[in-house]
Amino acid sequence: MRTAGRARFAPLWGAVFSLGSGILLICLLILFTSADSLATLKVFFLGPWSSPWFIGNTLDMVALLMVSALGVAVAFRGGTFNLGGEGQIYLGGLGATVVLLSFPTLSGTLSLLLAALVSLVIGALMGGLSGVLKRYARADELITSFLFSAALTPVADYLIAGPLRDKSGSLLASPRFAPERTLTHLLPPSSLSTSFLWAIGLVFLVYILMNRTESGYRFRVAGTSPEFARYGGFPAPAYWVYAMAGSGALHGLAGFFAVAGTYGLCHQGFSGGLGWSGIAVALIGRNKPLALFPAALMFAWLKAGSDGALLASGLQFETSAFVQAIILLLVTVRRKP
């Protein structure tokens, strides 16, 4: 009984150990590299929660990380791995931008719904194509998803810097969306929007679909035990396309939340590593939907705290990326039973 209990909570303790190690590491780095270590530590620990503006921006990052990580988790639970999330977020946000800048006769609500649908479809097509190639051509989905992302990102860069660019400004960005075509902000002037509420709703929705439905049970079994699934009459390859398409759809939706909620426009490179950070959050949460919120919260706090310490107290530029890399390395370690 005790062994079973320890096995049940092993993923939780592993995540706690990884995050605790990261916090300890950054504290040591601050102590040895900062001229005013106490002030830097204060900014690191309290900066992300020091005002409504910082709190809103941190929670907005949590929302985007949750949706991106949820896409990674769906792919993994279905027996696949989506390495093209960055491009799916970027292209999904671009598709949403085209919609939000077009169709002037549509109301704000309808244009937002259409933009969300377009971003979802674009991401699903990009991810689903990798799933199709895996199922019917036995192509490695890690390679194909990454290559599709890498190939289409320059196309998005061209469109943002060319046809979609706001000629009246100096940024490589689209014009700002009309206020009624953006998601409602919850803590202005921070970037926190209703995408935070939608992200929490998506986490619970995916949890219910995976853990409380027959199709979700088959999906999980096909991903974790292909041989058992085959003997049960639902071979795993049948679920590869669904896993990759669902993963891509969630990443595309993260792109919609970024452009319509966080930024209010689409600028070149807006995804900013969100797809890769989503992988780290999913690994911290052990690909459990309900664990993604605390995992995203801790990851966003580490990132916002280290970035704030960088700006306020002279912390080395590489420190934030180094700590994130160490955490990613630690969460991939599995102790033998």
Tab-separated table of C-alpha atoms in Angstrom:
chain	number	residue	atom	x	y	z
A	1	MET	CA	0.000	0.000	0.000
A	2	ARG	CA	2.796	2.414	0.902
A	3	THR	CA	4.610	1.593	-2.336
A	4	ALA	CA	1.475	2.344	-4.336
A	5	GLY	CA	1.042	5.629	-2.485
A	6	ARG	CA	4.617	6.672	-3.151
A	7	ALA	CA	4.243	5.768	-6.826
A	8	ARG	CA	1.074	7.840	-7.035
A	9	PHE	CA	2.715	10.977	-5.648
A	10	ALA	CA	6.095	10.457	-7.330
A	11	PRO	CA	5.276	12.796	-10.265
A	12	LEU	CA	4.209	15.529	-7.824
A	13	TRP	CA	7.378	15.246	-5.768
A	14	GLY	CA	9.439	15.156	-8.948
A	15	ALA	CA	7.902	18.425	-10.127
A	16	VAL	CA	8.377	20.018	-6.692
A	17	PHE	CA	12.007	18.902	-6.648
A	18	SER	CA	12.625	20.312	-10.138
A	19	LEU	CA	11.089	23.700	-9.354
A	20	GLY	CA	12.727	23.857	-5.931
A	21	SER	CA	16.084	23.108	-7.503
A	22	GLY	CA	15.522	25.872	-10.028
A	23	ILE	CA	14.655	28.396	-7.322
A	24	LEU	CA	17.692	27.392	-5.266
A	25	LEU	CA	19.898	27.656	-8.332
A	26	ILE	CA	18.760	31.137	-9.262
A	27	CYS	CA	19.176	32.286	-5.654
A	28	LEU	CA	22.768	31.068	-5.704
A	29	LEU	CA	23.392	32.738	-9.059
A	30	ILE	CA	21.996	36.016	-7.746
A	31	LEU	CA	24.135	35.830	-4.621
A	32	PHE	CA	27.317	35.296	-6.631
A	33	THR	CA	26.674	37.519	-9.664
A	34	SER	CA	24.604	40.495	-8.494
A	35	ALA	CA	26.181	43.617	-6.998
A	36	ASP	CA	23.165	44.048	-4.666
A	37	SER	CA	22.000	40.483	-4.084
A	38	LEU	CA	19.349	41.308	-1.446
A	39	ALA	CA	17.630	43.853	-3.679
A	40	THR	CA	17.795	41.442	-6.624
A	41	LEU	CA	16.301	38.615	-4.569
A	42	LYS	CA	13.474	40.918	-3.492
A	43	VAL	CA	12.722	41.806	-7.104
A	44	PHE	CA	12.883	38.146	-8.098
A	45	PHE	CA	10.520	36.849	-5.413
A	46	LEU	CA	8.134	39.791	-5.045
A	47	GLY	CA	8.420	41.638	-8.360
A	48	PRO	CA	5.818	39.565	-10.300
A	49	TRP	CA	3.255	40.217	-7.520
A	50	SER	CA	4.176	43.786	-6.542
A	51	SER	CA	1.348	45.616	-8.343
A	52	PRO	CA	-1.831	44.904	-10.334
A	53	TRP	CA	0.120	45.556	-13.534
A	54	PHE	CA	2.778	42.940	-12.740
A	55	ILE	CA	0.192	40.481	-11.407
A	56	GLY	CA	-1.904	40.846	-14.553
A	57	ASN	CA	1.045	40.351	-16.874
A	58	THR	CA	2.192	37.276	-14.934
A	59	LEU	CA	-1.270	35.699	-14.990
A	60	ASP	CA	-1.578	36.461	-18.695
A	61	MET	CA	1.649	34.546	-19.246
A	62	VAL	CA	0.173	31.706	-17.172
A	63	ALA	CA	-2.850	31.574	-19.479
A	64	LEU	CA	-0.777	31.329	-22.645
A	65	LEU	CA	1.529	28.729	-21.087
A	66	MET	CA	-1.438	26.624	-19.950
A	67	VAL	CA	-2.981	26.438	-23.419
A	68	SER	CA	0.359	25.706	-25.076
A	69	ALA	CA	1.211	23.054	-22.464
A	70	LEU	CA	-2.245	21.536	-22.851
A	71	GLY	CA	-1.501	21.058	-26.540
A	72	VAL	CA	1.734	19.268	-25.672
A	73	ALA	CA	-0.049	17.095	-23.092
A	74	VAL	CA	-2.794	16.046	-25.534
A	75	ALA	CA	-0.227	14.912	-28.079
A	76	PHE	CA	1.762	13.021	-25.467
A	77	ARG	CA	-1.249	11.285	-23.931
A	78	GLY	CA	-2.213	10.117	-27.419
A	79	GLY	CA	1.152	8.458	-28.006
A	80	THR	CA	2.719	11.241	-30.089
A	81	PHE	CA	4.908	14.300	-29.519
A	82	ASN	CA	4.312	17.660	-31.157
A	83	LEU	CA	7.513	19.612	-31.728
A	84	GLY	CA	5.907	22.194	-34.013
A	85	GLY	CA	3.935	24.103	-31.395
A	86	GLU	CA	5.888	27.308	-31.932
A	87	GLY	CA	4.945	27.505	-35.602
A	88	GLN	CA	1.356	26.450	-34.922
A	89	ILE	CA	1.006	29.282	-32.413
A	90	TYR	CA	2.551	31.731	-34.870
A	91	LEU	CA	0.435	30.687	-37.861
A	92	GLY	CA	-2.699	30.404	-35.732
A	93	GLY	CA	-2.217	33.951	-34.497
A	94	LEU	CA	-1.572	35.133	-38.055
A	95	GLY	CA	-4.786	33.527	-39.287
A	96	ALA	CA	-6.704	35.161	-36.447
A	97	THR	CA	-5.129	38.506	-37.381
A	98	VAL	CA	-6.348	38.280	-40.983
A	99	VAL	CA	-9.887	37.699	-39.738
A	100	LEU	CA	-9.778	40.476	-37.141
A	101	LEU	CA	-8.562	42.970	-39.756
A	102	SER	CA	-11.201	41.908	-42.288
A	103	PHE	CA	-14.984	41.519	-42.547
A	104	PRO	CA	-15.961	45.015	-41.344
A	105	THR	CA	-19.664	44.102	-41.323
A	106	LEU	CA	-19.197	41.436	-38.658
A	107	SER	CA	-19.800	42.358	-35.034
A	108	GLY	CA	-16.942	42.237	-32.571
A	109	THR	CA	-18.158	39.022	-30.957
A	110	LEU	CA	-18.655	37.205	-34.259
A	111	SER	CA	-15.271	38.336	-35.564
A	112	LEU	CA	-13.580	37.034	-32.396
A	113	LEU	CA	-15.381	33.693	-32.671
A	114	LEU	CA	-14.420	33.387	-36.336
A	115	ALA	CA	-10.817	34.343	-35.584
A	116	ALA	CA	-10.637	31.718	-32.827
A	117	LEU	CA	-12.083	29.103	-35.181
A	118	VAL	CA	-9.614	29.969	-37.952
A	119	SER	CA	-6.632	29.795	-35.589
A	120	LEU	CA	-7.884	26.468	-34.257
A	121	VAL	CA	-8.296	25.035	-37.764
A	122	ILE	CA	-4.863	26.221	-38.923
A	123	GLY	CA	-3.172	24.625	-35.928
A	124	ALA	CA	-5.197	21.423	-36.338
A	125	LEU	CA	-4.247	21.148	-40.009
A	126	MET	CA	-0.549	21.630	-39.278
A	127	GLY	CA	-0.560	19.104	-36.439
A	128	GLY	CA	-2.979	16.707	-38.122
A	129	LEU	CA	-0.820	16.486	-41.232
A	130	SER	CA	2.056	15.202	-39.116
A	131	GLY	CA	-0.326	12.669	-37.579
A	132	VAL	CA	-1.438	11.495	-41.016
A	133	LEU	CA	2.163	11.065	-42.146
A	134	LYS	CA	2.945	9.132	-38.962
A	135	ARG	CA	-0.016	6.809	-39.381
A	136	TYR	CA	0.184	6.086	-43.101
A	137	ALA	CA	3.849	6.683	-43.941
A	138	ARG	CA	5.441	5.946	-40.539
A	139	ALA	CA	7.114	9.362	-40.659
A	140	ASP	CA	8.460	10.582	-37.319
A	141	GLU	CA	6.031	13.230	-36.059
A	142	LEU	CA	8.790	15.035	-34.130
A	143	ILE	CA	10.624	15.702	-37.382
A	144	THR	CA	7.605	16.480	-39.568
A	145	SER	CA	5.920	18.769	-37.040
A	146	PHE	CA	9.162	20.676	-36.498
A	147	LEU	CA	9.853	20.948	-40.243
A	148	PHE	CA	6.347	22.219	-41.037
A	149	SER	CA	6.761	24.818	-38.312
A	150	ALA	CA	10.233	25.850	-39.503
A	151	ALA	CA	9.108	26.046	-43.142
A	152	LEU	CA	5.996	28.142	-42.550
A	153	THR	CA	7.433	30.578	-40.000
A	154	PRO	CA	9.340	32.612	-42.660
A	155	VAL	CA	6.107	32.840	-44.668
A	156	ALA	CA	4.372	34.332	-41.633
A	157	ASP	CA	7.309	36.714	-41.115
A	158	TYR	CA	6.961	37.927	-44.718
A	159	LEU	CA	3.215	38.491	-44.429
A	160	ILE	CA	3.540	40.412	-41.160
A	161	ALA	CA	6.412	42.561	-42.463
A	162	GLY	CA	4.803	43.001	-45.890
A	163	PRO	CA	1.104	42.838	-46.821
A	164	LEU	CA	-0.219	42.998	-43.249
A	165	ARG	CA	2.172	45.609	-41.895
A	166	ASP	CA	0.885	48.883	-40.508
A	167	LYS	CA	2.593	51.359	-42.850
A	168	SER	CA	1.958	54.261	-40.481
A	169	GLY	CA	4.271	52.836	-37.802
A	170	SER	CA	7.872	51.709	-37.582
A	171	LEU	CA	7.166	48.278	-36.057
A	172	LEU	CA	7.022	45.051	-38.031
A	173	ALA	CA	3.441	44.578	-36.959
A	174	SER	CA	-0.125	44.665	-38.180
A	175	PRO	CA	-2.440	47.582	-37.398
A	176	ARG	CA	-4.048	47.446	-33.965
A	177	PHE	CA	-7.374	45.669	-33.823
A	178	ALA	CA	-10.526	47.635	-33.127
A	179	PRO	CA	-11.292	47.614	-29.378
A	180	GLU	CA	-14.428	45.535	-29.910
A	181	ARG	CA	-12.299	42.943	-31.725
A	182	THR	CA	-10.026	42.266	-28.773
A	183	LEU	CA	-10.627	40.151	-25.689
A	184	THR	CA	-11.801	42.060	-22.620
A	185	HIS	CA	-8.973	43.002	-20.263
A	186	LEU	CA	-9.436	42.109	-16.610
A	187	LEU	CA	-6.724	44.182	-14.915
A	188	PRO	CA	-6.004	47.170	-17.144
A	189	PRO	CA	-3.504	48.455	-18.043
A	190	SER	CA	-1.933	44.989	-17.732
A	191	SER	CA	-2.239	42.475	-20.570
A	192	LEU	CA	-4.455	40.076	-18.574
A	193	SER	CA	-7.610	39.292	-20.532
A	194	THR	CA	-10.465	36.818	-20.526
A	195	SER	CA	-8.069	34.363	-22.176
A	196	PHE	CA	-7.118	33.450	-18.585
A	197	LEU	CA	-10.667	32.253	-17.898
A	198	TRP	CA	-10.850	30.440	-21.222
A	199	ALA	CA	-7.542	28.709	-20.512
A	200	ILE	CA	-8.798	27.400	-17.160
A	201	GLY	CA	-12.010	26.232	-18.836
A	202	LEU	CA	-10.027	24.389	-21.523
A	203	VAL	CA	-7.944	22.615	-18.882
A	204	PHE	CA	-11.074	21.304	-17.149
A	205	LEU	CA	-12.694	20.415	-20.473
A	206	VAL	CA	-9.716	18.343	-21.605
A	207	TYR	CA	-9.522	16.689	-18.179
A	208	ILE	CA	-13.191	15.661	-18.366
A	209	LEU	CA	-12.881	14.409	-21.945
A	210	MET	CA	-9.796	12.358	-21.131
A	211	ASN	CA	-10.787	10.992	-17.740
A	212	ARG	CA	-14.573	10.860	-17.713
A	213	THR	CA	-15.520	9.595	-21.173
A	214	GLU	CA	-15.131	6.268	-22.962
A	215	SER	CA	-13.416	7.854	-25.958
A	216	GLY	CA	-10.986	9.593	-23.593
A	217	TYR	CA	-10.200	6.261	-21.929
A	218	ARG	CA	-9.453	4.688	-25.306
A	219	PHE	CA	-7.354	7.695	-26.246
A	220	ARG	CA	-5.226	7.339	-23.101
A	221	VAL	CA	-4.876	3.573	-23.421
A	222	ALA	CA	-3.850	3.874	-27.071
A	223	GLY	CA	-1.181	6.372	-26.049
A	224	THR	CA	0.222	4.530	-23.046
A	225	SER	CA	-0.197	0.876	-24.043
A	226	PRO	CA	-0.507	0.360	-27.823
A	227	GLU	CA	-0.393	-3.436	-27.561
A	228	PHE	CA	-3.208	-3.533	-25.013
A	229	ALA	CA	-5.234	-1.144	-27.179
A	230	ARG	CA	-4.765	-3.366	-30.227
A	231	TYR	CA	-6.035	-6.418	-28.352
A	232	GLY	CA	-8.937	-4.313	-27.092
A	233	GLY	CA	-10.012	-3.562	-30.642
A	234	PHE	CA	-8.882	0.068	-30.949
A	235	PRO	CA	-5.375	0.129	-32.449
A	236	ALA	CA	-3.148	3.029	-31.430
A	237	PRO	CA	-2.436	4.337	-34.977
A	238	ALA	CA	-6.092	5.302	-35.272
A	239	TYR	CA	-5.552	7.899	-32.535
A	240	TRP	CA	-2.320	9.439	-33.768
A	241	VAL	CA	-4.086	11.823	-36.130
A	242	TYR	CA	-6.531	12.910	-33.423
A	243	ALA	CA	-3.723	13.475	-30.936
A	244	MET	CA	-1.666	15.631	-33.288
A	245	ALA	CA	-4.680	17.524	-34.665
A	246	GLY	CA	-5.969	18.265	-31.154
A	247	SER	CA	-2.512	19.349	-30.069
A	248	GLY	CA	-2.148	21.665	-33.059
A	249	ALA	CA	-5.628	23.103	-32.502
A	250	LEU	CA	-4.777	24.067	-28.928
A	251	HIS	CA	-1.502	25.645	-30.020
A	252	GLY	CA	-3.323	27.604	-32.721
A	253	LEU	CA	-5.803	28.796	-30.098
A	254	ALA	CA	-2.876	29.975	-27.960
A	255	GLY	CA	-1.857	32.133	-30.925
A	256	PHE	CA	-5.349	33.629	-31.028
A	257	PHE	CA	-5.221	34.420	-27.312
A	258	ALA	CA	-1.825	36.079	-27.784
A	259	VAL	CA	-2.821	38.423	-30.608
A	260	ALA	CA	-6.428	39.128	-29.558
A	261	GLY	CA	-5.790	39.274	-25.822
A	262	THR	CA	-2.177	39.982	-24.906
A	263	TYR	CA	-1.037	42.304	-27.689
A	264	GLY	CA	-4.086	43.572	-29.568
A	265	LEU	CA	-2.107	43.208	-32.803
A	266	CYS	CA	0.183	40.727	-34.510
A	267	HIS	CA	3.878	41.588	-34.485
A	268	GLN	CA	6.738	39.652	-35.981
A	269	GLY	CA	7.966	36.942	-33.623
A	270	PHE	CA	5.086	37.399	-31.159
A	271	SER	CA	5.159	33.713	-30.162
A	272	GLY	CA	8.540	34.375	-28.518
A	273	GLY	CA	9.347	30.790	-27.544
A	274	LEU	CA	5.863	30.109	-26.172
A	275	GLY	CA	5.717	26.722	-27.871
A	276	TRP	CA	9.000	25.606	-26.330
A	277	SER	CA	8.024	26.935	-22.899
A	278	GLY	CA	4.791	24.967	-23.215
A	279	ILE	CA	6.836	21.786	-23.510
A	280	ALA	CA	8.652	22.633	-20.271
A	281	VAL	CA	5.369	23.344	-18.454
A	282	ALA	CA	3.829	20.096	-19.709
A	283	LEU	CA	6.870	18.170	-18.480
A	284	ILE	CA	6.703	19.874	-15.082
A	285	GLY	CA	3.024	18.946	-14.843
A	286	ARG	CA	3.771	15.403	-16.051
A	287	ASN	CA	1.216	15.934	-18.858
A	288	LYS	CA	-1.666	15.932	-16.351
A	289	PRO	CA	-4.230	18.590	-17.366
A	290	LEU	CA	-5.100	19.653	-13.804
A	291	ALA	CA	-1.403	19.946	-12.913
A	292	LEU	CA	-0.754	22.420	-15.720
A	293	PHE	CA	-2.104	25.440	-13.832
A	294	PRO	CA	0.332	25.216	-10.880
A	295	ALA	CA	3.122	24.236	-13.297
A	296	ALA	CA	2.408	27.248	-15.533
A	297	LEU	CA	2.104	29.519	-12.498
A	298	MET	CA	5.498	28.465	-11.160
A	299	PHE	CA	7.156	28.662	-14.576
A	300	ALA	CA	5.680	32.120	-15.266
A	301	TRP	CA	6.793	33.302	-11.822
A	302	LEU	CA	10.344	32.058	-12.419
A	303	LYS	CA	10.469	33.722	-15.818
A	304	ALA	CA	8.882	37.007	-14.731
A	305	GLY	CA	10.998	37.130	-11.566
A	306	SER	CA	14.262	36.452	-13.355
A	307	ASP	CA	13.405	38.914	-16.149
A	308	GLY	CA	12.507	41.559	-13.554
A	309	ALA	CA	15.740	40.951	-11.685
A	310	LEU	CA	17.585	41.257	-14.985
A	311	LEU	CA	16.108	44.692	-15.687
A	312	ALA	CA	16.119	46.088	-12.152
A	313	SER	CA	19.325	44.850	-10.597
A	314	GLY	CA	21.797	43.942	-13.282
A	315	LEU	CA	21.348	40.192	-13.271
A	316	GLN	CA	23.197	38.554	-16.134
A	317	PHE	CA	21.122	38.240	-19.327
A	318	GLU	CA	21.789	34.516	-19.697
A	319	THR	CA	20.669	33.669	-16.145
A	320	SER	CA	16.936	33.417	-16.925
A	321	ALA	CA	17.433	31.129	-19.917
A	322	PHE	CA	20.002	29.084	-18.002
A	323	VAL	CA	17.638	28.453	-15.079
A	324	GLN	CA	14.793	27.485	-17.423
A	325	ALA	CA	17.110	25.057	-19.188
A	326	ILE	CA	18.158	23.488	-15.871
A	327	ILE	CA	14.510	23.080	-14.823
A	328	LEU	CA	13.695	21.470	-18.175
A	329	LEU	CA	16.594	19.075	-17.701
A	330	LEU	CA	15.518	18.176	-14.157
A	331	VAL	CA	11.870	17.493	-15.046
A	332	THR	CA	12.907	14.965	-17.667
A	333	VAL	CA	14.716	12.850	-15.058
A	334	ARG	CA	12.773	9.794	-14.001
A	335	ARG	CA	13.732	7.803	-10.930
A	336	LYS	CA	13.635	4.054	-11.392
A	337	PRO	CA	10.913	2.363	-9.306
